[in-house]
CSV table of C-alpha atoms and ligand atoms in Angstrom, one decimal:
chain,number,residue,atom,x,y,z
C,89,MET,CA,13.0,1.4,-14.3
C,90,GLY,CA,16.0,1.1,-11.9
C,91,MET,CA,15.9,-0.8,-8.7
C,92,SER,CA,15.3,2.3,-6.5
C,93,GLU,CA,12.4,3.3,-8.9
C,94,VAL,CA,10.9,-0.2,-8.6
C,95,LEU,CA,11.1,0.0,-4.8
C,96,ARG,CA,9.6,3.5,-4.8
C,97,TYR,CA,6.8,3.1,-7.3
C,98,LYS,CA,5.9,-0.6,-7.3
C,99,VAL,CA,6.8,-2.1,-3.9
C,100,GLY,CA,6.5,1.0,-1.7
C,101,PRO,CA,2.8,1.9,-2.1
C,102,PRO,CA,1.4,-1.7,-1.7
C,103,VAL,CA,3.6,-2.3,1.3
C,104,MET,CA,2.3,1.0,2.8
C,105,VAL,CA,-1.3,0.1,2.1
C,106,VAL,CA,-1.1,-3.3,3.7
C,107,THR,CA,1.0,-2.4,6.7
C,108,THR,CA,-0.9,0.8,7.6
C,109,THR,CA,-4.3,-1.0,7.3
C,110,ALA,CA,-3.1,-3.9,9.5
C,111,GLY,CA,-1.2,-1.5,11.8
C,112,VAL,CA,-4.2,0.6,12.8
C,113,GLN,CA,-6.3,-2.4,13.6
C,114,LEU,CA,-3.4,-3.8,15.7
C,115,LEU,CA,-3.1,-0.5,17.5
C,116,ALA,CA,-6.7,-0.6,18.6
C,117,ARG,CA,-6.1,-4.0,20.0
C,118,LEU,CA,-2.8,-3.1,21.7
C,119,GLY,CA,-4.1,0.0,23.5
C,120,GLY,CA,-7.5,-1.4,24.3
C,121,ASP,CA,-8.9,-3.5,27.1
C,122,THR,CA,-7.5,-7.0,26.9
C,123,ASN,CA,-10.7,-8.4,28.3
C,124,ASN,CA,-12.7,-7.0,25.4
C,125,THR,CA,-14.0,-10.0,23.6
C,126,THR,CA,-15.9,-8.3,20.8
C,127,PRO,CA,-15.0,-10.4,17.7
C,128,TRP,CA,-13.0,-8.8,14.9
C,129,SER,CA,-15.0,-7.5,12.0
C,130,LEU,CA,-13.1,-6.3,9.1
C,131,LEU,CA,-16.2,-4.6,7.6
C,132,GLY,CA,-17.4,-3.0,10.8
C,133,ASP,CA,-20.8,-3.6,12.3
C,134,THR,CA,-24.2,-1.8,12.5
C,135,PHE,CA,-23.2,0.3,15.4
C,136,SER,CA,-19.9,1.4,13.9
C,137,TRP,CA,-21.5,2.1,10.5
C,138,THR,CA,-24.1,4.3,12.1
C,139,VAL,CA,-21.4,6.3,13.9
C,140,VAL,CA,-19.3,6.7,10.8
C,141,THR,CA,-22.3,7.6,8.6
C,142,VAL,CA,-23.5,10.2,11.0
C,143,ILE,CA,-20.1,11.9,11.2
C,144,LEU,CA,-19.8,11.8,7.4
C,145,PHE,CA,-23.2,13.2,6.8
C,146,TRP,CA,-22.6,16.0,9.4
C,147,ALA,CA,-19.3,16.8,7.7
C,148,LEU,CA,-21.0,17.0,4.3
C,149,LEU,CA,-23.8,19.1,5.7
C,150,SER,CA,-21.2,21.6,7.1
C,151,LEU,CA,-19.9,22.1,3.5
C,152,TRP,CA,-23.4,22.2,1.9
C,153,VAL,CA,-24.9,24.9,4.1
C,154,PRO,CA,-24.9,28.4,2.6
C,155,GLY,CA,-22.0,30.5,3.9
C,156,LYS,CA,-18.8,32.3,3.2
C,157,GLU,CA,-16.7,30.9,0.4
C,158,PHE,CA,-12.9,31.0,0.4
C,159,LYS,CA,-10.7,30.8,-2.8
C,160,GLY,CA,-7.6,28.7,-2.4
C,161,PRO,CA,-4.3,29.4,-4.2
C,162,GLN,CA,-4.5,29.0,-8.0
C,163,THR,CA,-2.7,25.9,-9.3
C,164,THR,CA,0.0,26.1,-12.0
C,165,PHE,CA,-2.6,24.8,-14.5
C,166,GLY,CA,-4.9,27.7,-13.7
C,167,TYR,CA,-7.5,26.1,-11.3
C,168,THR,CA,-8.8,28.0,-8.3
C,169,PRO,CA,-10.2,25.7,-5.6
C,170,LEU,CA,-13.3,26.8,-3.6
C,171,TYR,CA,-13.8,26.0,0.1
C,172,LYS,CA,-16.3,26.8,2.8
C,173,ALA,CA,-15.0,29.1,5.5
C,174,ASN,CA,-17.1,28.0,8.5
C,175,GLY,CA,-14.7,25.7,10.3
C,176,PHE,CA,-14.7,27.3,13.7
C,177,GLN,CA,-18.5,27.3,14.0
C,178,PHE,CA,-18.5,23.7,12.7
C,179,LEU,CA,-16.3,22.6,15.6
C,180,TRP,CA,-18.3,24.2,18.4
C,181,VAL,CA,-21.7,23.3,17.0
C,182,SER,CA,-20.5,19.7,16.6
C,183,LEU,CA,-19.1,19.5,20.0
C,184,ALA,CA,-22.2,21.0,21.6
C,185,ALA,CA,-24.5,18.6,19.7
C,186,PHE,CA,-22.3,15.6,20.7
C,187,LEU,CA,-22.2,16.5,24.4
C,188,THR,CA,-25.9,17.0,24.4
C,189,PHE,CA,-26.3,13.5,22.8
C,190,VAL,CA,-24.0,12.0,25.4
C,191,TYR,CA,-25.9,13.7,28.2
C,192,PHE,CA,-29.1,11.8,27.1
C,193,ASN,CA,-27.2,8.5,26.2
C,194,GLN,CA,-24.7,8.0,29.0
C,195,ASN,CA,-23.6,4.6,27.9
C,196,PHE,CA,-22.5,5.9,24.6
C,197,PRO,CA,-18.8,6.7,25.5
C,198,LEU,CA,-18.1,3.2,26.8
C,199,ASP,CA,-20.1,1.6,23.9
C,200,LEU,CA,-18.0,3.6,21.4
C,201,TYR,CA,-14.8,2.7,23.2
C,202,ASN,CA,-15.7,-1.0,23.2
C,203,ASN,CA,-16.5,-0.8,19.5
C,204,PHE,CA,-13.5,1.3,18.5
C,205,HIS,CA,-11.9,-1.5,16.4
C,206,ASN,CA,-15.2,-1.9,14.5
C,207,ILE,CA,-15.4,1.9,13.9
C,208,LEU,CA,-11.9,1.8,12.4
C,209,SER,CA,-12.9,-1.1,10.2
C,210,SER,CA,-15.9,0.9,8.9
C,211,CYS,CA,-13.6,4.0,8.3
C,212,ASN,CA,-11.2,1.7,6.5
C,213,VAL,CA,-13.9,0.3,4.1
C,214,LEU,CA,-15.2,3.8,3.5
C,215,ALA,CA,-11.7,5.1,2.8
C,216,PHE,CA,-10.9,2.3,0.3
C,217,VAL,CA,-14.1,2.8,-1.6
C,218,LEU,CA,-13.4,6.5,-1.8
C,219,CYS,CA,-9.8,6.1,-2.9
C,220,ILE,CA,-10.8,3.6,-5.6
C,221,TYR,CA,-13.5,6.0,-6.8
C,222,LEU,CA,-11.0,8.9,-6.8
C,223,LEU,CA,-8.6,6.8,-8.9
C,224,VAL,CA,-11.3,5.9,-11.5
C,225,LYS,CA,-12.7,9.5,-11.5
C,226,GLY,CA,-9.2,11.0,-11.9
C,227,LYS,CA,-8.5,8.7,-14.9
C,228,MET,CA,-11.9,8.8,-16.6
C,229,TRP,CA,-13.5,12.2,-15.7
C,230,PRO,CA,-10.9,14.6,-14.3
C,231,GLU,CA,-12.2,18.0,-13.4
C,232,SER,CA,-9.1,19.9,-14.4
C,233,SER,CA,-7.0,20.2,-17.6
C,234,GLU,CA,-3.8,19.0,-15.8
C,235,ILE,CA,-1.8,16.5,-17.7
C,236,LEU,CA,0.1,13.9,-15.6
C,237,PRO,CA,2.8,11.6,-16.8
C,238,PRO,CA,1.5,7.9,-16.4
C,239,LYS,CA,2.8,6.0,-13.4
C,240,PRO,CA,2.2,2.4,-12.1
C,241,LEU,CA,-1.5,2.0,-11.1
C,242,MET,CA,-0.7,1.2,-7.5
C,243,TYR,CA,1.4,4.3,-7.2
C,244,GLU,CA,-1.4,6.4,-8.7
C,245,PHE,CA,-3.8,4.9,-6.2
C,246,TYR,CA,-1.4,5.7,-3.3
C,247,ARG,CA,-0.6,9.2,-4.4
C,248,GLY,CA,-4.0,10.1,-5.9
C,249,MET,CA,-4.8,11.6,-9.3
C,250,GLU,CA,-6.4,15.0,-8.9
C,251,LEU,CA,-5.2,17.9,-6.7
C,252,HIS,CA,-8.7,19.3,-6.0
C,253,PRO,CA,-11.4,16.8,-6.9
C,254,ARG,CA,-15.0,17.5,-5.8
C,255,ILE,CA,-17.7,15.0,-4.9
C,256,LEU,CA,-21.4,15.8,-4.1
C,257,GLY,CA,-20.5,19.5,-4.7
C,258,VAL,CA,-17.7,19.7,-2.0
C,259,ASP,CA,-13.9,19.7,-2.1
C,260,VAL,CA,-12.8,16.1,-1.2
C,261,LYS,CA,-9.7,17.1,0.8
C,262,GLN,CA,-11.7,19.7,2.9
C,263,LEU,CA,-14.2,16.9,3.6
C,264,THR,CA,-11.7,14.2,4.5
C,265,ASN,CA,-9.0,16.2,6.2
C,266,CYS,CA,-10.8,19.1,7.9
C,267,ARG,CA,-14.3,17.9,8.4
C,268,PHE,CA,-14.2,14.2,8.9
C,269,GLY,CA,-10.6,13.4,10.2
C,270,LEU,CA,-10.2,16.3,12.6
C,271,LEU,CA,-13.8,16.2,13.9
C,272,ALA,CA,-13.5,12.5,14.5
C,273,TRP,CA,-10.2,13.2,16.4
C,274,GLU,CA,-11.9,15.7,18.6
C,275,LEU,CA,-15.1,13.6,19.3
C,276,LEU,CA,-13.0,10.5,19.9
C,277,VAL,CA,-10.7,12.0,22.5
C,278,VAL,CA,-13.6,13.5,24.4
C,279,THR,CA,-15.4,10.1,24.2
C,280,PHE,CA,-12.3,8.3,25.6
C,281,PHE,CA,-12.0,10.8,28.4
C,282,LEU,CA,-15.6,10.2,29.4
C,283,ALA,CA,-15.2,6.4,29.0
C,284,GLY,CA,-12.2,6.5,31.2
C,285,TRP,CA,-14.1,8.5,33.8
C,286,GLN,CA,-17.0,6.0,33.8
C,287,ARG,CA,-14.7,3.0,34.1
C,288,ASN,CA,-11.9,4.2,36.4
C,289,GLY,CA,-13.2,7.5,38.0
C,290,PHE,CA,-12.1,11.0,37.2
C,291,SER,CA,-8.5,11.6,36.0
C,292,LEU,CA,-7.1,15.1,35.8
C,293,ALA,CA,-4.1,13.9,33.7
C,294,HIS,CA,-6.5,12.4,31.1
C,295,LEU,CA,-8.6,15.7,31.1
C,296,VAL,CA,-5.4,17.7,30.6
C,297,SER,CA,-4.5,15.6,27.5
C,298,VAL,CA,-8.0,16.2,26.1
C,299,ILE,CA,-8.0,19.9,26.9
C,300,LEU,CA,-4.7,20.4,25.0
C,301,GLN,CA,-6.0,18.5,22.0
C,302,THR,CA,-9.2,20.5,22.0
C,303,ILE,CA,-7.3,23.8,22.1
C,304,TYR,CA,-5.1,22.6,19.4
C,305,LEU,CA,-8.0,21.6,17.2
C,306,ALA,CA,-9.9,24.8,17.9
C,307,LYS,CA,-6.7,26.6,16.8
C,308,PHE,CA,-6.7,24.5,13.6
C,309,TYR,CA,-10.4,25.4,12.8
C,310,TRP,CA,-9.7,29.1,13.6
C,311,TRP,CA,-7.0,29.0,10.9
C,312,GLU,CA,-8.6,26.5,8.6
C,313,THR,CA,-8.4,28.7,5.5
C,314,GLY,CA,-4.6,29.0,6.1
C,315,TYR,CA,-4.4,25.2,5.8
C,316,PHE,CA,-5.4,25.5,2.2
C,317,ASN,CA,-1.9,27.0,1.4
C,318,THR,CA,0.0,24.0,2.9
C,319,LEU,CA,1.7,21.0,1.3
C,320,ASP,CA,-1.3,18.7,1.9
C,321,ILE,CA,-3.5,20.9,-0.2
C,322,ILE,CA,-1.2,22.4,-2.9
C,323,LEU,CA,1.1,19.4,-3.4
C,324,ASP,CA,-0.6,16.2,-2.2
C,325,ARG,CA,-3.2,14.7,-4.5
C,326,ALA,CA,-6.5,13.2,-3.2
C,327,GLY,CA,-5.5,9.6,-2.9
C,328,TYR,CA,-4.7,6.9,-0.3
C,329,TYR,CA,-1.9,8.8,1.4
C,330,ILE,CA,-3.9,11.9,2.3
C,331,CYS,CA,-7.6,10.6,2.2
C,332,TRP,CA,-7.1,7.2,3.8
C,333,GLY,CA,-4.7,9.0,6.2
C,334,CYS,CA,-7.4,11.4,7.3
C,335,LEU,CA,-10.3,8.9,7.3
C,336,VAL,CA,-8.4,6.1,9.2
C,337,PHE,CA,-5.0,7.1,10.4
C,338,VAL,CA,-6.0,10.3,12.1
C,339,PRO,CA,-9.0,8.7,14.0
C,340,SER,CA,-6.7,5.8,15.1
C,341,LEU,CA,-3.1,7.0,15.6
C,342,TYR,CA,-3.7,10.7,16.4
C,343,THR,CA,-6.2,9.7,19.2
C,344,PHE,CA,-4.2,6.8,20.5
C,345,SER,CA,-2.7,8.4,23.6
C,346,SER,CA,-6.3,9.2,24.8
C,347,TYR,CA,-7.6,5.8,23.9
C,348,TYR,CA,-4.8,4.1,25.7
C,349,LEU,CA,-5.6,5.9,29.0
C,350,VAL,CA,-9.0,4.2,29.2
C,351,ALA,CA,-7.6,0.7,29.8
C,352,ASN,CA,-4.4,2.1,31.5
C,353,PRO,CA,-5.5,4.9,33.8
C,354,PRO,CA,-2.8,7.7,34.2
C,355,LEU,CA,-0.3,7.4,36.9
C,356,VAL,CA,0.7,11.1,36.8
C,357,SER,CA,-0.1,13.1,39.9
C,358,ALA,CA,-2.3,16.2,40.0
C,359,SER,CA,0.7,18.6,40.2
C,360,GLY,CA,2.4,16.7,37.3
C,361,SER,CA,-0.9,17.2,35.3
C,362,VAL,CA,-0.8,20.9,36.0
C,363,LEU,CA,2.8,21.1,34.8
C,364,ILE,CA,1.9,19.2,31.6
C,365,LEU,CA,-1.0,21.6,31.0
C,366,MET,CA,1.4,24.6,31.3
C,367,LEU,CA,4.0,23.0,29.0
C,368,GLY,CA,1.2,22.3,26.5
C,369,VAL,CA,-0.3,25.7,26.6
C,370,VAL,CA,3.1,27.4,26.1
C,371,ALA,CA,3.9,25.1,23.2
C,372,ILE,CA,0.5,25.7,21.5
C,373,THR,CA,0.9,29.5,22.0
C,374,LEU,CA,4.4,29.4,20.4
C,375,ASN,CA,3.3,27.2,17.6
C,376,TYR,CA,0.4,29.5,16.8
C,377,ARG,CA,2.7,32.6,17.1
C,378,VAL,CA,5.2,31.2,14.6
C,379,ASP,CA,2.4,30.4,12.0
C,380,TRP,CA,0.8,33.8,12.8
C,381,GLU,CA,4.1,35.7,12.2
C,382,LYS,CA,4.4,34.3,8.7
C,383,GLU,CA,0.7,35.0,7.9
C,384,HIS,CA,0.9,38.5,9.3
C,385,PHE,CA,4.1,39.2,7.3
C,386,ARG,CA,2.6,37.9,4.1
C,387,ALA,CA,-0.7,39.7,4.6
C,388,HIS,CA,1.2,43.0,4.9
C,389,ASN,CA,3.6,42.2,2.1
C,390,GLY,CA,6.6,42.5,4.4
C,391,ASN,CA,5.6,45.9,5.8
C,392,CYS,CA,5.1,45.0,9.5
C,393,ILE,CA,6.8,45.1,12.9
C,394,LEU,CA,8.0,41.8,14.5
C,395,TRP,CA,9.6,41.6,17.9
C,396,GLY,CA,9.7,45.4,18.0
C,397,ARG,CA,11.5,46.0,14.7
C,398,PRO,CA,10.6,46.3,11.1
C,399,ALA,CA,10.5,42.8,9.5
C,400,THR,CA,13.5,41.8,7.4
C,401,TYR,CA,13.3,39.4,4.4
C,402,VAL,CA,14.8,38.0,1.3
C,403,GLU,CA,13.1,39.0,-2.0
C,404,THR,CA,12.2,36.2,-4.3
C,405,LYS,CA,10.9,35.7,-7.9
C,406,TYR,CA,9.3,32.6,-9.3
C,407,THR,CA,7.6,31.6,-12.5
C,408,THR,CA,4.1,30.1,-12.9
C,409,ASN,CA,2.0,29.4,-16.0
C,410,THR,CA,0.5,32.9,-15.6
C,411,GLY,CA,3.9,34.6,-15.5
C,412,VAL,CA,6.6,35.8,-13.1
C,413,LYS,CA,5.5,36.4,-9.5
C,414,ARG,CA,7.3,38.0,-6.6
C,415,SER,CA,7.3,37.0,-2.9
C,416,LYS,CA,9.3,37.4,0.3
C,417,LEU,CA,10.9,35.1,2.8
C,418,LEU,CA,10.9,36.4,6.3
C,419,THR,CA,14.2,36.4,8.1
C,420,SER,CA,13.2,38.0,11.4
C,421,GLY,CA,11.0,37.0,14.4
C,422,PHE,CA,10.8,33.2,14.8
C,423,TRP,CA,11.5,32.7,11.1
C,424,GLY,CA,14.9,34.3,11.7
C,425,VAL,CA,15.7,31.8,14.5
C,426,ALA,CA,15.2,28.6,12.6
C,427,ARG,CA,13.3,27.6,9.4
C,428,HIS,CA,10.7,25.3,10.9
C,429,LEU,CA,10.3,26.3,14.6
C,430,ASN,CA,6.5,25.8,14.2
C,431,TYR,CA,7.3,22.0,13.9
C,432,THR,CA,9.5,22.1,17.0
C,433,PHE,CA,6.7,23.6,19.1
C,434,GLU,CA,4.2,21.2,17.5
C,435,LEU,CA,6.3,18.3,18.7
C,436,THR,CA,6.6,19.7,22.2
C,437,LEU,CA,2.9,20.0,22.3
C,438,ALA,CA,2.4,16.5,21.1
C,439,LEU,CA,4.8,15.3,23.7
C,440,ALA,CA,2.8,17.2,26.4
C,441,TRP,CA,-0.5,15.5,25.5
C,442,CYS,CA,1.2,12.0,25.4
C,443,LEU,CA,2.8,12.6,28.8
C,444,PRO,CA,-0.2,11.5,30.9
C,445,GLY,CA,0.7,8.0,29.7
C,446,LEU,CA,4.1,8.2,31.5
C,447,GLY,CA,4.9,4.9,33.2
C,448,TYR,CA,3.4,2.6,30.6
C,449,GLY,CA,6.4,2.3,28.3
C,450,ILE,CA,6.5,3.5,24.7
C,451,LEU,CA,2.9,2.9,23.5
C,452,PRO,CA,1.3,6.1,24.8
C,453,PHE,CA,4.1,8.0,23.0
C,454,ILE,CA,3.4,6.4,19.6
C,455,TYR,CA,1.8,9.6,18.2
C,456,PHE,CA,4.8,11.7,19.2
C,457,ILE,CA,7.2,9.2,17.6
C,458,PHE,CA,5.1,9.2,14.4
C,459,LEU,CA,4.9,13.0,14.3
C,460,LEU,CA,8.7,13.3,14.8
C,461,ILE,CA,9.2,11.1,11.7
C,462,LEU,CA,6.5,12.9,9.7
C,463,LEU,CA,7.7,16.4,10.5
C,464,VAL,CA,11.4,15.7,9.9
C,465,HIS,CA,10.4,14.1,6.5
C,466,ARG,CA,8.1,17.1,5.9
C,467,VAL,CA,11.0,19.6,6.5
C,468,PHE,CA,12.9,18.0,3.6
C,469,ARG,CA,9.8,17.8,1.4
C,470,ASP,CA,9.0,21.4,2.1
C,471,GLU,CA,12.5,22.6,1.5
C,472,GLU,CA,12.7,20.6,-1.8
C,473,LYS,CA,9.5,22.4,-2.9
C,474,CYS,CA,10.9,25.9,-1.8
C,475,SER,CA,14.3,25.3,-3.4
C,476,ALA,CA,12.6,24.3,-6.7
C,477,LYS,CA,10.3,27.4,-6.5
C,478,TYR,CA,12.7,30.1,-5.3
C,479,GLY,CA,16.1,28.8,-6.5
C,480,ASP,CA,19.0,31.1,-5.4
C,481,ALA,CA,16.8,33.2,-3.2
C,482,TRP,CA,16.1,30.1,-1.1
C,483,ASP,CA,19.8,29.3,-0.8
C,484,LYS,CA,20.3,32.9,0.4
C,485,TYR,CA,17.6,32.5,3.0
C,486,CYS,CA,19.1,29.2,4.2
C,487,LYS,CA,22.5,31.0,4.6
C,488,GLU,CA,20.8,33.7,6.7
C,489,VAL,CA,18.8,31.2,8.7
C,490,PRO,CA,21.0,28.1,8.8
C,491,TYR,CA,19.1,25.9,11.2
C,492,ARG,CA,15.9,23.9,10.5
C,493,MET,CA,14.3,23.0,13.8
C,494,ILE,CA,16.7,23.4,16.7
C,495,PRO,CA,19.1,26.4,16.6
C,496,GLY,CA,22.7,25.3,16.8
C,497,ILE,CA,21.9,21.6,16.4
C,498,PHE,CA,19.6,20.8,13.4
W,683,NDP,N1,0.0,17.4,13.5
W,683,NDP,C1,0.3,17.1,12.3
W,683,NDP,O1,0.2,16.0,11.8
W,683,NDP,C2,1.0,18.2,11.5
W,683,NDP,C3,0.8,19.6,11.9
W,683,NDP,N2,1.4,20.6,11.1
W,683,NDP,C4,1.3,21.9,11.6
W,683,NDP,O2,0.6,22.7,10.6
W,683,NDP,C5,1.0,24.0,10.5
W,683,NDP,C6,1.4,24.4,9.1
W,683,NDP,O3,2.5,23.6,8.7
W,683,NDP,P1,3.1,23.4,7.2
W,683,NDP,O4,2.1,23.8,6.2
W,683,NDP,O5,3.6,22.0,7.1
W,683,NDP,O6,4.4,24.3,7.1
W,683,NDP,P2,4.7,25.9,7.2
W,683,NDP,O7,3.5,26.6,7.9
W,683,NDP,O8,6.0,25.9,7.9
W,683,NDP,O9,4.7,26.4,5.7
W,683,NDP,C7,5.8,26.1,4.9
W,683,NDP,C8,5.7,27.1,3.7
W,683,NDP,O10,5.8,28.5,4.2
W,683,NDP,C9,6.5,29.2,3.2
W,683,NDP,N3,7.7,29.7,3.9
W,683,NDP,C10,8.8,29.0,4.3
W,683,NDP,N4,9.7,29.8,4.9
W,683,NDP,C11,9.2,31.0,4.9
W,683,NDP,C12,9.6,32.3,5.3
W,683,NDP,N5,10.8,32.4,5.9
W,683,NDP,N6,8.9,33.4,5.1
W,683,NDP,C13,7.7,33.3,4.5
W,683,NDP,N7,7.2,32.1,4.0
W,683,NDP,C14,7.9,31.0,4.2
W,683,NDP,C15,6.8,28.3,2.1
W,683,NDP,O11,5.6,28.4,1.2
W,683,NDP,P3,5.5,29.5,0.0
W,683,NDP,O12,5.4,28.6,-1.2
W,683,NDP,O13,4.2,30.1,0.3
W,683,NDP,O14,6.6,30.4,0.1
W,683,NDP,C16,6.8,26.9,2.7
W,683,NDP,O15,6.4,25.9,1.8
W,683,NDP,C17,2.2,24.1,11.5
W,683,NDP,O16,1.7,24.6,12.7
W,683,NDP,C18,2.6,22.7,11.7
W,683,NDP,O17,3.2,22.5,13.0
W,683,NDP,C19,2.1,20.3,10.0
W,683,NDP,C20,2.2,19.0,9.6
W,683,NDP,C21,1.7,17.8,10.3
W,684,LIG,C1,-0.8,7.1,5.3
W,684,LIG,C2,-0.1,7.6,6.5
W,684,LIG,C3,1.2,6.8,6.7
W,684,LIG,C4,0.2,9.0,6.6
W,684,LIG,C5,-1.0,9.9,6.6
W,684,LIG,C6,-0.6,11.3,6.9
W,684,LIG,C7,-1.7,12.3,7.0
W,684,LIG,C8,-2.9,11.8,7.7
W,684,LIG,C9,-1.2,13.6,7.7
W,684,LIG,C10,0.0,14.2,6.9
W,684,LIG,C11,0.0,15.6,7.3
W,684,LIG,C12,-1.0,15.8,8.4
W,684,LIG,C13,-1.5,17.1,8.8
W,684,LIG,C14,-0.9,18.2,8.4
W,684,LIG,C15,-1.2,19.5,9.0
W,684,LIG,C16,-2.2,19.6,9.9
W,684,LIG,C17,-2.5,21.0,10.4
W,684,LIG,C18,-2.7,20.8,11.9
W,684,LIG,O1,-2.9,22.1,12.5
W,684,LIG,C19,-3.8,19.9,12.2
W,684,LIG,C20,-3.4,18.5,11.7
W,684,LIG,C21,-3.1,18.5,10.2
W,684,LIG,C22,-4.4,18.7,9.4
W,684,LIG,C23,-2.5,17.1,9.9
W,684,LIG,C24,-3.5,16.0,9.7
W,684,LIG,C25,-2.9,14.6,9.3
W,684,LIG,C26,-2.1,14.8,8.0
W,684,LIG,C27,-2.9,15.2,6.8
């Protein structure tokens, strides 16, 4: 093993595990109320375990109830994952149940805010137990016939073993990513808005940030089955990166700008808030439109009109275990302007919902900075995947559409 391999496989994952765990706890302290004297508890407390267990059980219930099933893309080793297609209903029923609960328990938002670091501790313990179980399960009782070359244990823990493991009858990544992480995100930002209102009075800027995140998450749940075609699902294995990420990192870092505004009430004026709302709505619409153009194009096998003209494309061929397949890469509409414009609009939107923290330095923008790094890295991961899959056709597409995220610049 060369030096770079040692760094990548042996040092990298443990460092990530330790720093990310310590990091999210620190974040809760940094953004919170400095007068909060609740002692640290690395295992969580009764209140936080109750909150986490209720969300987990609710998430599981949403995947257990009878309903429409959705078949994900088949893996190269011939496995077709099965999901539940009831995400949109799940979001609204959950939100309505939560708001009703808060109506009858009006101290709950502030209690939850004051216990946030304990809630993260409980999520952290839950995530570690799950990731250890997934490692053992992947080694001892894998569900698929996939054969993986052995790697250092810590790397396997970090990356995960199986692509589509199931626990208690449900798909693990649908549970952790779509049903626990994203629901916790929505409920937490609503809670932080209500806690800020109770503590400091009503804030339009805080409300705007929460409205934008709610529209964004509603859009996600509307499109949930499309998510099953993305890198997270077809490439990333169920392990620390993705499962811990969704159980701990999403509830902590993705909600951070809203959490921060409770102890640091927004300084942005009402007209500034309206401008932020407009910027955010435009960015969400464009982000949705870019994703929609690709889905629409693929659903019609290239025979569709985009921007008033028949769609143009590059024909591709690729090989899987079940033979040679054909596909098309869109070169018109937004996909003809740059190769990842959806990420550009996603970043604009993230900036919009962080902007109510303007005037408090860098901390309220931490999600935006993280997302910038994540998406630029993802551009390269995605392109590596596409280049390996499509070969020369991908190079041809890159020649026709030379820019990645910002036409003329990158
Ligand atoms: N907030 C967050 O943390 C994040 C949010 N997102 C958001 O999630 C959504 C999905 O993003 P993501 O899955 O990462 O990426 P994309 O939706 O951009 O999908 C990339 C895939 O689309 C296919 N593709 C690429 N170019 C073309 C083309 N020209 N024509 C047709 N198909 C093409 C390829 O897959 P194939 O093999 O099918 O050809 C490629 O792997 C986006 O809105 C993004 O902004 C994403 C990451 C993080
Ligand atoms: C361990 C950490 C350093 C990194 C954890 C990363 C993951 C939590 C996130 C990686 C990719 C993220 C997502 C991808 C696409 C999405 C679609 C969007 O519409 C909603 C958000 C999300 C599901 C998002 C969620 C977090 C990641 C899985």
